[in-house]
mmCIF file of C-alpha atoms and ligand atoms in Angstrom:
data_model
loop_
_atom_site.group_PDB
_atom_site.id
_atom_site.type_symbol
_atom_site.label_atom_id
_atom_site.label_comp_id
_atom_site.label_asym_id
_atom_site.label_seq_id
_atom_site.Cartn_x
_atom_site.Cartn_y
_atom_site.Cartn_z
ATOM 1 C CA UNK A 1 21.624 1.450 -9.447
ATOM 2 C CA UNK A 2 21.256 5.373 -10.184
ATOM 3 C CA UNK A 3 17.343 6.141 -9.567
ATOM 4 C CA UNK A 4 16.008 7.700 -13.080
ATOM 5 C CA UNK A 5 14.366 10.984 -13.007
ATOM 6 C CA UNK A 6 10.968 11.315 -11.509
ATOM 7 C CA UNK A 7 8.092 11.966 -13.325
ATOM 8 C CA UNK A 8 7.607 15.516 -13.741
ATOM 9 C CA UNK A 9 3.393 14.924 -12.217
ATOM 10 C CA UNK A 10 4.886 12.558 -9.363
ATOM 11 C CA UNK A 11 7.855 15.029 -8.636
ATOM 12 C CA UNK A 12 4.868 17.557 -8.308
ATOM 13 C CA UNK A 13 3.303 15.895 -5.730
ATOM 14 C CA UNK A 14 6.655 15.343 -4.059
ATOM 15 C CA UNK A 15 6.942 19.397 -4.093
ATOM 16 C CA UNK A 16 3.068 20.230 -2.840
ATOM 17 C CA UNK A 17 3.715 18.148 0.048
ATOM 18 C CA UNK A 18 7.267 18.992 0.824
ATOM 19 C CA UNK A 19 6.388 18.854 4.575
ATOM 20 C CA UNK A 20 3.798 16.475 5.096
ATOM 21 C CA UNK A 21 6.391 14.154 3.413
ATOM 22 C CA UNK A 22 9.073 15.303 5.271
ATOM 23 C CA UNK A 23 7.269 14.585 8.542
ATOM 24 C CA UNK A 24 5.930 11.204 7.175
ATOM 25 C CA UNK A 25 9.905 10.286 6.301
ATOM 26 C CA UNK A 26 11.096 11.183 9.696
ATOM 27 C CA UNK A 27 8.491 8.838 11.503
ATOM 28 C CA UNK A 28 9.719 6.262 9.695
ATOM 29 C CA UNK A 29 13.264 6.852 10.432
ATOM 30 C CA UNK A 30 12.630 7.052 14.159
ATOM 31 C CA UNK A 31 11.003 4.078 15.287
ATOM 32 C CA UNK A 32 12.075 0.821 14.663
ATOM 33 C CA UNK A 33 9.478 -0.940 15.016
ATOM 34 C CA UNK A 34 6.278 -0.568 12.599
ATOM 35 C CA UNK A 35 3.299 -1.885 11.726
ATOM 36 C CA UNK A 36 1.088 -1.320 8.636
ATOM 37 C CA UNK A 37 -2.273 -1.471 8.569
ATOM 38 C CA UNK A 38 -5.406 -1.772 6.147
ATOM 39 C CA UNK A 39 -9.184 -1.504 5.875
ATOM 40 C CA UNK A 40 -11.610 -4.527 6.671
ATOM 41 C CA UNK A 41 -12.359 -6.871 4.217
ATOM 42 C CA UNK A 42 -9.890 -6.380 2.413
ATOM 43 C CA UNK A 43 -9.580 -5.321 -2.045
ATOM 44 C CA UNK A 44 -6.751 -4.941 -4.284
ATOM 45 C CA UNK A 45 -5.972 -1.640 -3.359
ATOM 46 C CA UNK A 46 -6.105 -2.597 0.735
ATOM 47 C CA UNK A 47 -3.470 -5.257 0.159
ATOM 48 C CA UNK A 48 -1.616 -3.682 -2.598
ATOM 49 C CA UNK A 49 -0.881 0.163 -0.357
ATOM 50 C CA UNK A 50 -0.375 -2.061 2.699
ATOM 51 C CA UNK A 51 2.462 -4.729 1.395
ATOM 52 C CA UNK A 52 3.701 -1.753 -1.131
ATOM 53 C CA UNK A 53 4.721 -0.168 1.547
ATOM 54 C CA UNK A 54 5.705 -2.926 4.165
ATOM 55 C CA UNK A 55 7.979 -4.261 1.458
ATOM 56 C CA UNK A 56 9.700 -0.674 0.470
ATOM 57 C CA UNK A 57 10.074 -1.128 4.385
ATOM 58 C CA UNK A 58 11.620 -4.191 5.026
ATOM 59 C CA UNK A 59 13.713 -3.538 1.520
ATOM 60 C CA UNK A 60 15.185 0.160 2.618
ATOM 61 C CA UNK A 61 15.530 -0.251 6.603
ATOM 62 C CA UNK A 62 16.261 -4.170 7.005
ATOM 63 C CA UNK A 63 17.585 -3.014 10.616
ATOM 64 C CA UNK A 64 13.864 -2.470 11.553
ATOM 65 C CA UNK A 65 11.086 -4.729 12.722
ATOM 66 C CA UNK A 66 8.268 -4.450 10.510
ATOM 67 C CA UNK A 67 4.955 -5.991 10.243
ATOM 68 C CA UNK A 68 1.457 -5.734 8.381
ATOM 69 C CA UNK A 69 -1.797 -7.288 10.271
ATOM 70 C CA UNK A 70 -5.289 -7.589 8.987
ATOM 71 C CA UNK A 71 -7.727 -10.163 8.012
ATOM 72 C CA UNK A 72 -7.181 -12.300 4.806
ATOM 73 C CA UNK A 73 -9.312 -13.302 1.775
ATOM 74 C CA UNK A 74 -10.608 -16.268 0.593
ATOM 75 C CA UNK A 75 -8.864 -16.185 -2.773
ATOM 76 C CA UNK A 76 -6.199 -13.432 -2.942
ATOM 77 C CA UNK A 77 -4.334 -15.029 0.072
ATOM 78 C CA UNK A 78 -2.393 -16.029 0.145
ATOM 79 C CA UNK A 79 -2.006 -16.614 -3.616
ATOM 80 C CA UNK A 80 -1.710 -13.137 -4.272
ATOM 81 C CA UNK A 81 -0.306 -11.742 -1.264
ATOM 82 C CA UNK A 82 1.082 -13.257 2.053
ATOM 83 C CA UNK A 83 -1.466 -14.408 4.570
ATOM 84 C CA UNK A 84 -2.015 -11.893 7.734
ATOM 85 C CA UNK A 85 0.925 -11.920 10.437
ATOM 86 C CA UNK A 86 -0.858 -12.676 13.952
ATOM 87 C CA UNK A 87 0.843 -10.079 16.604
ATOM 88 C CA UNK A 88 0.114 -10.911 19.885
ATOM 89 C CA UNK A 89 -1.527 -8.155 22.675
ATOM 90 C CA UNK A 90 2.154 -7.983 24.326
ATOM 91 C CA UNK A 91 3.705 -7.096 21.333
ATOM 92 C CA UNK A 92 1.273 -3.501 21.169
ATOM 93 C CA UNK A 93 1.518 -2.993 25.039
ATOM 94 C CA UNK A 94 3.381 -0.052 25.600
ATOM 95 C CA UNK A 95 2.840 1.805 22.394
ATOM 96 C CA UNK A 96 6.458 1.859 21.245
ATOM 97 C CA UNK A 97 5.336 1.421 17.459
ATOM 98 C CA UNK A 98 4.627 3.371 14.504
ATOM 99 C CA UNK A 99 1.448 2.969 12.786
ATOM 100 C CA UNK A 100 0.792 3.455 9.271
ATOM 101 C CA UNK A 101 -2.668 3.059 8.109
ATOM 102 C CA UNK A 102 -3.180 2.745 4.123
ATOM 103 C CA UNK A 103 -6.443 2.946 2.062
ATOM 104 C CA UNK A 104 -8.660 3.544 5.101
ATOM 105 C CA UNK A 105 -9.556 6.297 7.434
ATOM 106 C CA UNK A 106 -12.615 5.827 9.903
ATOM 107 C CA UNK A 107 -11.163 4.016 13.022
ATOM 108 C CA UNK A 108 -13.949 1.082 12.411
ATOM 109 C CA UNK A 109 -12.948 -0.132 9.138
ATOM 110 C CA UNK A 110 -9.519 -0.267 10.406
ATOM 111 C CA UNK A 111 -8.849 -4.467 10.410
ATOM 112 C CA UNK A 112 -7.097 -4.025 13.786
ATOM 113 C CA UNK A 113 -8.092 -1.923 16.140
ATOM 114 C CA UNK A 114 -4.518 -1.921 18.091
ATOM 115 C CA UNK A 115 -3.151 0.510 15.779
ATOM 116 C CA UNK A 116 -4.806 3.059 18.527
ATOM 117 C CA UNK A 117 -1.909 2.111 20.935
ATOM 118 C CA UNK A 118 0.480 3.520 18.387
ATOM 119 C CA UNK A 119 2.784 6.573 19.589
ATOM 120 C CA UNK A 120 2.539 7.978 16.218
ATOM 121 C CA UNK A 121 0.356 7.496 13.569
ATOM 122 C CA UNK A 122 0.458 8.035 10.122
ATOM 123 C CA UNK A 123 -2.829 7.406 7.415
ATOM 124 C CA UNK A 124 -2.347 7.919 3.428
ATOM 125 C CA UNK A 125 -5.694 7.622 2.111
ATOM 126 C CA UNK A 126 -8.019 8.451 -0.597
ATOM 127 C CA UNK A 127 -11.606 7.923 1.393
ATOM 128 C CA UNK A 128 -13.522 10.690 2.549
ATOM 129 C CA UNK A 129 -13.189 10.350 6.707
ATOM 130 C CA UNK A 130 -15.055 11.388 9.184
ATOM 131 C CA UNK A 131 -12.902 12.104 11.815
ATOM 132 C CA UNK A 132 -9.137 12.400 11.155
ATOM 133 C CA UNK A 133 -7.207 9.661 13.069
ATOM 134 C CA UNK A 134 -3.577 11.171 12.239
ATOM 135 C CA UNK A 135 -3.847 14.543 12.556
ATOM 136 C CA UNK A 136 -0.052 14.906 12.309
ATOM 137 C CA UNK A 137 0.514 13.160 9.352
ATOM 138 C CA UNK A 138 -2.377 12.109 7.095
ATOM 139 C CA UNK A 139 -1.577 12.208 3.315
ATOM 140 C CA UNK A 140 -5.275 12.430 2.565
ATOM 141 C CA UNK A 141 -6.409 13.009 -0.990
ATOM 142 C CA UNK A 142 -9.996 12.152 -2.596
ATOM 143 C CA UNK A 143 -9.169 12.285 -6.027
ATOM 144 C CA UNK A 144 -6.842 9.980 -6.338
ATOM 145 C CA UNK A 145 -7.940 6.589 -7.874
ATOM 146 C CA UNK A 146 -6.498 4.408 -5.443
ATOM 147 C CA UNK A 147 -4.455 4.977 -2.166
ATOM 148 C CA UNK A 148 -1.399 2.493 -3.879
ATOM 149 C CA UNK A 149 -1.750 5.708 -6.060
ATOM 150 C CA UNK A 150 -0.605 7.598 -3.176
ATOM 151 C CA UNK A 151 1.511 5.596 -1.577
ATOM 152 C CA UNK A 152 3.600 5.351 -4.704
ATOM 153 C CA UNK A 153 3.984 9.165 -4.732
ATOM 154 C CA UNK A 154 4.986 9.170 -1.146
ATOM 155 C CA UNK A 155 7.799 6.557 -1.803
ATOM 156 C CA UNK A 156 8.698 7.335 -5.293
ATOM 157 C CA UNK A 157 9.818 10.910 -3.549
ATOM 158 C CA UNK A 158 12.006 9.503 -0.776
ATOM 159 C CA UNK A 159 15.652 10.945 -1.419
ATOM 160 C CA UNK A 160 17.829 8.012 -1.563
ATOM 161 C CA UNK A 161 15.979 5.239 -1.285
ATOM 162 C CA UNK A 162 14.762 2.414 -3.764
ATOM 163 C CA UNK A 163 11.285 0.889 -4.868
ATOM 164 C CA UNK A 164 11.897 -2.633 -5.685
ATOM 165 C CA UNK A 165 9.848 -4.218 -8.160
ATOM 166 C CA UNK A 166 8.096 -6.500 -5.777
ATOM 167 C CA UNK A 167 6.778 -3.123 -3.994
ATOM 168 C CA UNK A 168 5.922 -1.625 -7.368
ATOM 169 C CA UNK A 169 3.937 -4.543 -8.247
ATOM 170 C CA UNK A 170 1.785 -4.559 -5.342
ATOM 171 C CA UNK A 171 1.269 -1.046 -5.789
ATOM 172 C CA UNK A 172 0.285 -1.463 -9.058
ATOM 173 C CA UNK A 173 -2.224 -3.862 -8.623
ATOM 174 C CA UNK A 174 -3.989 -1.503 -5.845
ATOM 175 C CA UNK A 175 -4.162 1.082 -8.355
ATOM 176 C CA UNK A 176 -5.306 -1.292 -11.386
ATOM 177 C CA UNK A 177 -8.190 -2.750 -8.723
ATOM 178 C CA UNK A 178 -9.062 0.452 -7.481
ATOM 179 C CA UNK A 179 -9.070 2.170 -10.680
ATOM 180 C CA UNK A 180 -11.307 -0.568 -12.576
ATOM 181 C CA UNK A 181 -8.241 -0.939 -14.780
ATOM 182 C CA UNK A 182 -7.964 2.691 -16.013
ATOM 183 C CA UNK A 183 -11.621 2.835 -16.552
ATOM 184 C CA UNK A 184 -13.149 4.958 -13.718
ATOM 185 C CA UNK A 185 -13.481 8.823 -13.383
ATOM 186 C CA UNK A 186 -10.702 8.704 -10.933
ATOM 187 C CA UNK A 187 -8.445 8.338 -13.617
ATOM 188 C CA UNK A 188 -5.915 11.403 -14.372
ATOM 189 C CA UNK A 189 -2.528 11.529 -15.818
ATOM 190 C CA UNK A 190 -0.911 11.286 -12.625
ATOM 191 C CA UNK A 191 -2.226 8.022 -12.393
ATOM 192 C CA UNK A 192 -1.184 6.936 -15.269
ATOM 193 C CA UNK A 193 2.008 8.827 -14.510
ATOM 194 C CA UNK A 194 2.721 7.118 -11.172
ATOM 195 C CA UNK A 195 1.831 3.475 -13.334
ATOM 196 C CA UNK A 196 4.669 3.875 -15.566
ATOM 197 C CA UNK A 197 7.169 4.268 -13.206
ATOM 198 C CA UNK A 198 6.372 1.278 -11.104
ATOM 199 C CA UNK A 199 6.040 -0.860 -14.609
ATOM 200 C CA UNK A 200 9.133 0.583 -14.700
ATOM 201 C CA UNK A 201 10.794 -1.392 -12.154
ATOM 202 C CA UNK A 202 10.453 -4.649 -14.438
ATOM 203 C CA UNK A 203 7.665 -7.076 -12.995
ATOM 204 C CA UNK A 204 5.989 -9.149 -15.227
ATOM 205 C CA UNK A 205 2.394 -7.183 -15.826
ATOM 206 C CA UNK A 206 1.125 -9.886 -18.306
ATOM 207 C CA UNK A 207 1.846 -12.705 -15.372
ATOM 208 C CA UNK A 208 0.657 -9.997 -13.036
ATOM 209 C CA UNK A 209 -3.374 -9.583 -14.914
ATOM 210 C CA UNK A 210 -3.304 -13.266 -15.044
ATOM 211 C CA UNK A 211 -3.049 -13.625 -10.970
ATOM 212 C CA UNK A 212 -5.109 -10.657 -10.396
ATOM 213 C CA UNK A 213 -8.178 -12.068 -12.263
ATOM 214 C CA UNK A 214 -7.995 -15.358 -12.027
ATOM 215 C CA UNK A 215 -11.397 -17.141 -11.377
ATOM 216 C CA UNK A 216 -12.201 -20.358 -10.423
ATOM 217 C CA UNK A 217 -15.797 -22.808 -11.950
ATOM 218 C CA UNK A 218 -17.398 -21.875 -8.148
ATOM 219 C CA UNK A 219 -17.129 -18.038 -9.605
ATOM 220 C CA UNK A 220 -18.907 -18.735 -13.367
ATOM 221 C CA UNK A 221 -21.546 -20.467 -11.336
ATOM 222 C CA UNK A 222 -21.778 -17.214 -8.900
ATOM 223 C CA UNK A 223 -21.972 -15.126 -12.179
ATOM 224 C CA UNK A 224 -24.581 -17.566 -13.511
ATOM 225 C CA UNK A 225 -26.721 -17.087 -10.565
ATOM 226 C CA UNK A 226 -26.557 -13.436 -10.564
ATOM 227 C CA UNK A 227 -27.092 -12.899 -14.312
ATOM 228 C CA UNK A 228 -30.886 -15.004 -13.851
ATOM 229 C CA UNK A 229 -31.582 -13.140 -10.510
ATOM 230 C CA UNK A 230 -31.195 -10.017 -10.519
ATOM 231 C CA UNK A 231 -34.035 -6.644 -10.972
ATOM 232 C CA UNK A 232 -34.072 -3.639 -12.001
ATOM 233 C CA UNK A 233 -35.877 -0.700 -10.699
ATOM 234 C CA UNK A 234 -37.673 1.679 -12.455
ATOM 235 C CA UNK A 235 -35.192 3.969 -13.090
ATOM 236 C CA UNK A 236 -32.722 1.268 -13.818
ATOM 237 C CA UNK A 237 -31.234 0.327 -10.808
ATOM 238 C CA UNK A 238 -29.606 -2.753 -10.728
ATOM 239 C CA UNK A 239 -29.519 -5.240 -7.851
ATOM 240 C CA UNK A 240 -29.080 -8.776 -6.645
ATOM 241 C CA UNK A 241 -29.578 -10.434 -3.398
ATOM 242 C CA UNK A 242 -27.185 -12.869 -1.959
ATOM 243 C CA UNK A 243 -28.790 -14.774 1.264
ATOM 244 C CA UNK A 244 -26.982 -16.601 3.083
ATOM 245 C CA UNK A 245 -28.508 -20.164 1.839
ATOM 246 C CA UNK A 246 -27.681 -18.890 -1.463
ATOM 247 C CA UNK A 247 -23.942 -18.324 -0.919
ATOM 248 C CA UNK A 248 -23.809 -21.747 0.731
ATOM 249 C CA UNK A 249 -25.061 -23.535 -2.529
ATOM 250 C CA UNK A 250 -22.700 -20.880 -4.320
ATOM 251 C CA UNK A 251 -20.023 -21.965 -2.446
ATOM 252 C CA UNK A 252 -19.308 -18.335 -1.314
ATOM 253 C CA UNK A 253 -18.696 -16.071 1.633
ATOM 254 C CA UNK A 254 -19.814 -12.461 1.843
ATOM 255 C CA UNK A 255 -16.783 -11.299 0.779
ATOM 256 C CA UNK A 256 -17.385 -12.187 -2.875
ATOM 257 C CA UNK A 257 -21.148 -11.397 -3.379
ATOM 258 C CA UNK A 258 -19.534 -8.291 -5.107
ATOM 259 C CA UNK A 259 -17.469 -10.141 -6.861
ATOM 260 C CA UNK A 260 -20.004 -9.467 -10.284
ATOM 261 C CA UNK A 261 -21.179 -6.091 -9.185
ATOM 262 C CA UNK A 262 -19.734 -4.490 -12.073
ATOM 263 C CA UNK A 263 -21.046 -6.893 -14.748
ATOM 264 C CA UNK A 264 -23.502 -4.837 -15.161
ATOM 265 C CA UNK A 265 -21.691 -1.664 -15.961
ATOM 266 C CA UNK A 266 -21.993 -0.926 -19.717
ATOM 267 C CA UNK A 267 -25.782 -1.401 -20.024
ATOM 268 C CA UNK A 268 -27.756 0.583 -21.525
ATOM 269 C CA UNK A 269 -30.362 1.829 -19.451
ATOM 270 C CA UNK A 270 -28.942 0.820 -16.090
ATOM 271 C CA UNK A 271 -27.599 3.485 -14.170
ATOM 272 C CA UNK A 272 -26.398 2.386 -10.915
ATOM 273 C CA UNK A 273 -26.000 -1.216 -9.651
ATOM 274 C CA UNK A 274 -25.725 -2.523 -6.099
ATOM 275 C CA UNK A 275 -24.865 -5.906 -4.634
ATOM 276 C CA UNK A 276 -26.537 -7.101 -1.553
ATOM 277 C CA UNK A 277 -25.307 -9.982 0.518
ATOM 278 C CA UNK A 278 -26.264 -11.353 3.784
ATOM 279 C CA UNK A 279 -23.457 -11.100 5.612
ATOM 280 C CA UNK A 280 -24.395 -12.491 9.507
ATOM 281 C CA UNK A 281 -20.926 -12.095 11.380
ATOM 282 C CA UNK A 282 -21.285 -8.058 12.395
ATOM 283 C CA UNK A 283 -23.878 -7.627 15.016
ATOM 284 C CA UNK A 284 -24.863 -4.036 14.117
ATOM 285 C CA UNK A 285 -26.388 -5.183 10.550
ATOM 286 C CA UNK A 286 -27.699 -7.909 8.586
ATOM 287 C CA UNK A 287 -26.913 -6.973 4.726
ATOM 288 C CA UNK A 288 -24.186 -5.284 3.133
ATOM 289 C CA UNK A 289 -24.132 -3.541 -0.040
ATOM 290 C CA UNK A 290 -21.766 -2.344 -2.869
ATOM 291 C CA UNK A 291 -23.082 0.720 -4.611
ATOM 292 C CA UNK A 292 -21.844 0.940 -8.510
ATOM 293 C CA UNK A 293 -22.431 4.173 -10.847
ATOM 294 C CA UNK A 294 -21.501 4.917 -13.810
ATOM 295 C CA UNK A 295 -22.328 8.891 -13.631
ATOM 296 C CA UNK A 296 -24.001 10.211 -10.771
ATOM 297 C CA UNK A 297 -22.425 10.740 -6.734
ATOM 298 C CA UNK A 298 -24.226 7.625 -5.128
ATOM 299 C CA UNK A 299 -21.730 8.438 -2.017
ATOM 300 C CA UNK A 300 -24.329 10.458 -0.239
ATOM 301 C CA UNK A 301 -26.973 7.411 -0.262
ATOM 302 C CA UNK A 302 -24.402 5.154 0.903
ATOM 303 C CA UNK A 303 -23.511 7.662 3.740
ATOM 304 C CA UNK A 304 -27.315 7.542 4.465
ATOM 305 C CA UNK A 305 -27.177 3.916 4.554
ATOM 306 C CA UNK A 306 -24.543 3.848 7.572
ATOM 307 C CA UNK A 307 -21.378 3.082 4.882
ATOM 308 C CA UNK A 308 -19.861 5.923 2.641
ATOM 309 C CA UNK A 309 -17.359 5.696 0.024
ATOM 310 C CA UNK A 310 -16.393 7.572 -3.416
ATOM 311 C CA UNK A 311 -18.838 8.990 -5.992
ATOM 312 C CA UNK A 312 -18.969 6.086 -8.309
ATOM 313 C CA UNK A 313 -18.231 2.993 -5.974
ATOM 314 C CA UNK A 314 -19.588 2.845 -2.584
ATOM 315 C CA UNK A 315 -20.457 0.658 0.730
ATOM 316 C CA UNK A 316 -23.439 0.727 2.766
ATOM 317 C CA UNK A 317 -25.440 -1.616 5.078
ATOM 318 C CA UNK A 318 -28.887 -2.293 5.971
ATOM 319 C CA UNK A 319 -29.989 -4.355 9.236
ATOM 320 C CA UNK A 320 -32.753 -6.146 7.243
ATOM 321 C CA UNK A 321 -34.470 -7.082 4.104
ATOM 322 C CA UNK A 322 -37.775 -4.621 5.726
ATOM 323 C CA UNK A 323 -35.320 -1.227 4.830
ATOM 324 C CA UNK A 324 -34.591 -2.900 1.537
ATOM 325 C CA UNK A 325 -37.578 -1.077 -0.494
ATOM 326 C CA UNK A 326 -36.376 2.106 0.959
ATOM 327 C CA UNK A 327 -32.843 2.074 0.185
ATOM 328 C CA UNK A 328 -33.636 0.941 -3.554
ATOM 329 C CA UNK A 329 -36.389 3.987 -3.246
ATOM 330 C CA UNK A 330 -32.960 6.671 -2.294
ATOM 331 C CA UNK A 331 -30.957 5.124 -5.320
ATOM 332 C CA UNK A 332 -33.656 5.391 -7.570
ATOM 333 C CA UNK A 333 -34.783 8.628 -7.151
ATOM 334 C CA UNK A 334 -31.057 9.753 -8.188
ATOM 335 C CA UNK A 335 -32.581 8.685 -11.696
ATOM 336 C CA UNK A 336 -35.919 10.073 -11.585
HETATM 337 P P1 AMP B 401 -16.990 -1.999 -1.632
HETATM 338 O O1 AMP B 401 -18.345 -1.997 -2.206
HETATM 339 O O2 AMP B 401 -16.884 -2.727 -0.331
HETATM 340 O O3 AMP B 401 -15.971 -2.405 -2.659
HETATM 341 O O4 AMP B 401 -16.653 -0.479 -1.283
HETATM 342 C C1 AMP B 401 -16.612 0.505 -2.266
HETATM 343 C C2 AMP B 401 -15.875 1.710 -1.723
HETATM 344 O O5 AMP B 401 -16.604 2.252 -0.632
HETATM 345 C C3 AMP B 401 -14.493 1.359 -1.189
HETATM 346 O O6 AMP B 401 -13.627 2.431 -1.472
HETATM 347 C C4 AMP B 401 -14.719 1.202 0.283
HETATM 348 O O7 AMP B 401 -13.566 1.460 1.003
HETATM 349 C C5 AMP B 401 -15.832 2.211 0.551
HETATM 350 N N1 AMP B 401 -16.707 1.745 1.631
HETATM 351 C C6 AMP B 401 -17.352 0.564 1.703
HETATM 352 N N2 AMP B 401 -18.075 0.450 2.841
HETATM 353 C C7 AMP B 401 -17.874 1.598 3.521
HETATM 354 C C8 AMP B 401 -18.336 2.099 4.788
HETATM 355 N N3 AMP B 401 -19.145 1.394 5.572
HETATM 356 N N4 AMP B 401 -17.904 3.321 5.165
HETATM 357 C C9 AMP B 401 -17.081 4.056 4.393
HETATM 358 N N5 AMP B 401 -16.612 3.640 3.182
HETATM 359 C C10 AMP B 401 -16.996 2.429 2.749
#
């Protein structure tokens, strides 16, 4: 099938980053075996740059191994996308792998730490980083709404090759998740650009929304519970507090005690909102929290708070409930 012309704002990007791309294509071509990689605990856009890619893999160089490790979540595997491959040690010993890391770019949110073995790395991401872990090839850009976003542009500009419309439609769903559906500030005409020419490709996007939000009763009781807990501080901060005898009854695991973060969005009067979860499993810290804005750059308080993240949607952490007061105290002043 003859490829139809690129978008003149995706052939753009191709052009600005002529050589990082070329670089990034090479790698590829050279090893033959490679595994993709994504952050911890996991979101659309994790899964949907990671298996994007793996499957524009698999589809364009069958002749290679590929594979894509990380861990899995309780509802989008593996009914939305495949549940984790398990690679043994042996298979990393040695090194003789490429690495690509998507949507994720400080080495300890990476959900496997064996990509470090890798002879070559590569990292397209759209995260602020602290320290580079690609330095060859990183496609790194902050703007973007969602590293699918970049991803797409990265494989939407390989000469020759094809983007099937299983690979489009993961990437579109990391873009649709990361971009709150079109509705955050990240938002440009590039994305929107990019989005047409994976809907392009064919996939069904009305089947597509239905998967991607699909609920189940445990969730409306979640949302129940969160709607008659939560405060506000005086500056309208939102928050609720997930403990871990809550999320039993809820039927929950941390992982979704930001699943209703963003119901309170488009209220008057509230200016950021945060979930806060127990979350017991890392040593280093008790709570974790998902900072929500709908103007102002809460990144800074969430780099503060030993997480980080973009201007309007951030992570942080606290070790117990004692810094709790404080934390609210950084959010709220953004308000005062
Ligand atoms: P979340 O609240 O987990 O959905 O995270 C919101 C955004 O902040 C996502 O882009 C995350 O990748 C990023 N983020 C969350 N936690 C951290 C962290 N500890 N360090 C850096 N970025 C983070």
């Amino acid at each position: 099938m003859k490829k139809s012309a690129l978008h003149p704002l995706v052939a753009e990007v191709g052009k600005a980053n002529k050589k990082l791309f070329r670089t990034i294509y090479k790698a590829i071509e050279r090893y033959s075996k490679i595994v993709v990689f994504r952050h911890i605990k996991p979101d659309f856009d994790a899964f949907g740059s990671q298996m994007g890619l793996y499957t524009f893999l698999k589809d364009n160089f069958p002749e290679k191994e590929v594979h894509f490790v990380g861990d899995n979540h309780p509802t989008f595997t593996p009914r939305l996308f495949p549940t984790s491959e398990t690679l043994p040690n042996e298979w990393f010993k040695g090194g003789d792998f490429l690495a690509i890391i998507c949507d994720v770019g400080d080495d300890e949110r990476i959900a496997d730490p064996r990509y470090r073995h890798a002879r070559y790395k590569i990292k397209i991401d759209h995260h602020p980083c602290k320290k580079e872990i690609a330095k060859r090839a990183s496609f790194l850009d902050t703007e973007a709404a969602a590293a699918s976003e970049l991803v797409a542009d990265l494989l939407l500009n390989y000469p020759g090759k094809v983007l099937s419309q299983e690979a489009a439609r993961y990437l579109y769903i990391g873009i649709v998740g990361d971009s709150g559906r079109f509705l955050f500030s990240s938002t440009s005409p590039h994305t929107f650009a990019v989005s047409e020419a994976l809907i392009a490709t064919g996939f069904d996007l009305h089947e597509t929304y239905l998967a991607m939000y699909e609920k189940n009763i445990d969730s409306l009781h979640s949302l129940g519970y969160v709607l008659s807990h939560f405060k506000v501080t005086e500056h309208g901060v939102a928050y609720y507090l997930l403990p871990k005898e809550v999320q039993e009854e809820l039927h929950i695991t941390p992982i979704l005690g930001k699943e209703h973060v963003n119901a309170f969005s488009n209220i008057a009067g509230i200016n950021a909102w945060c979930s806060i979860t127990e979350d017991p499993q890392p040593k280093d810290y008790c709570w974790r929290i998902s900072i929500r804005s709908k103007r102002a750059d809460i990144s800074e308080v969430a780099r503060k708070w030993r997480g980080g993240g973009h201007a309007q949607a951030s992570g942080a952490r606290i070790e117990s409930l004692d810094d709790l007061e404080s934390f609210l105290g950084d959010l709220d002043s953004l308000f005062a």
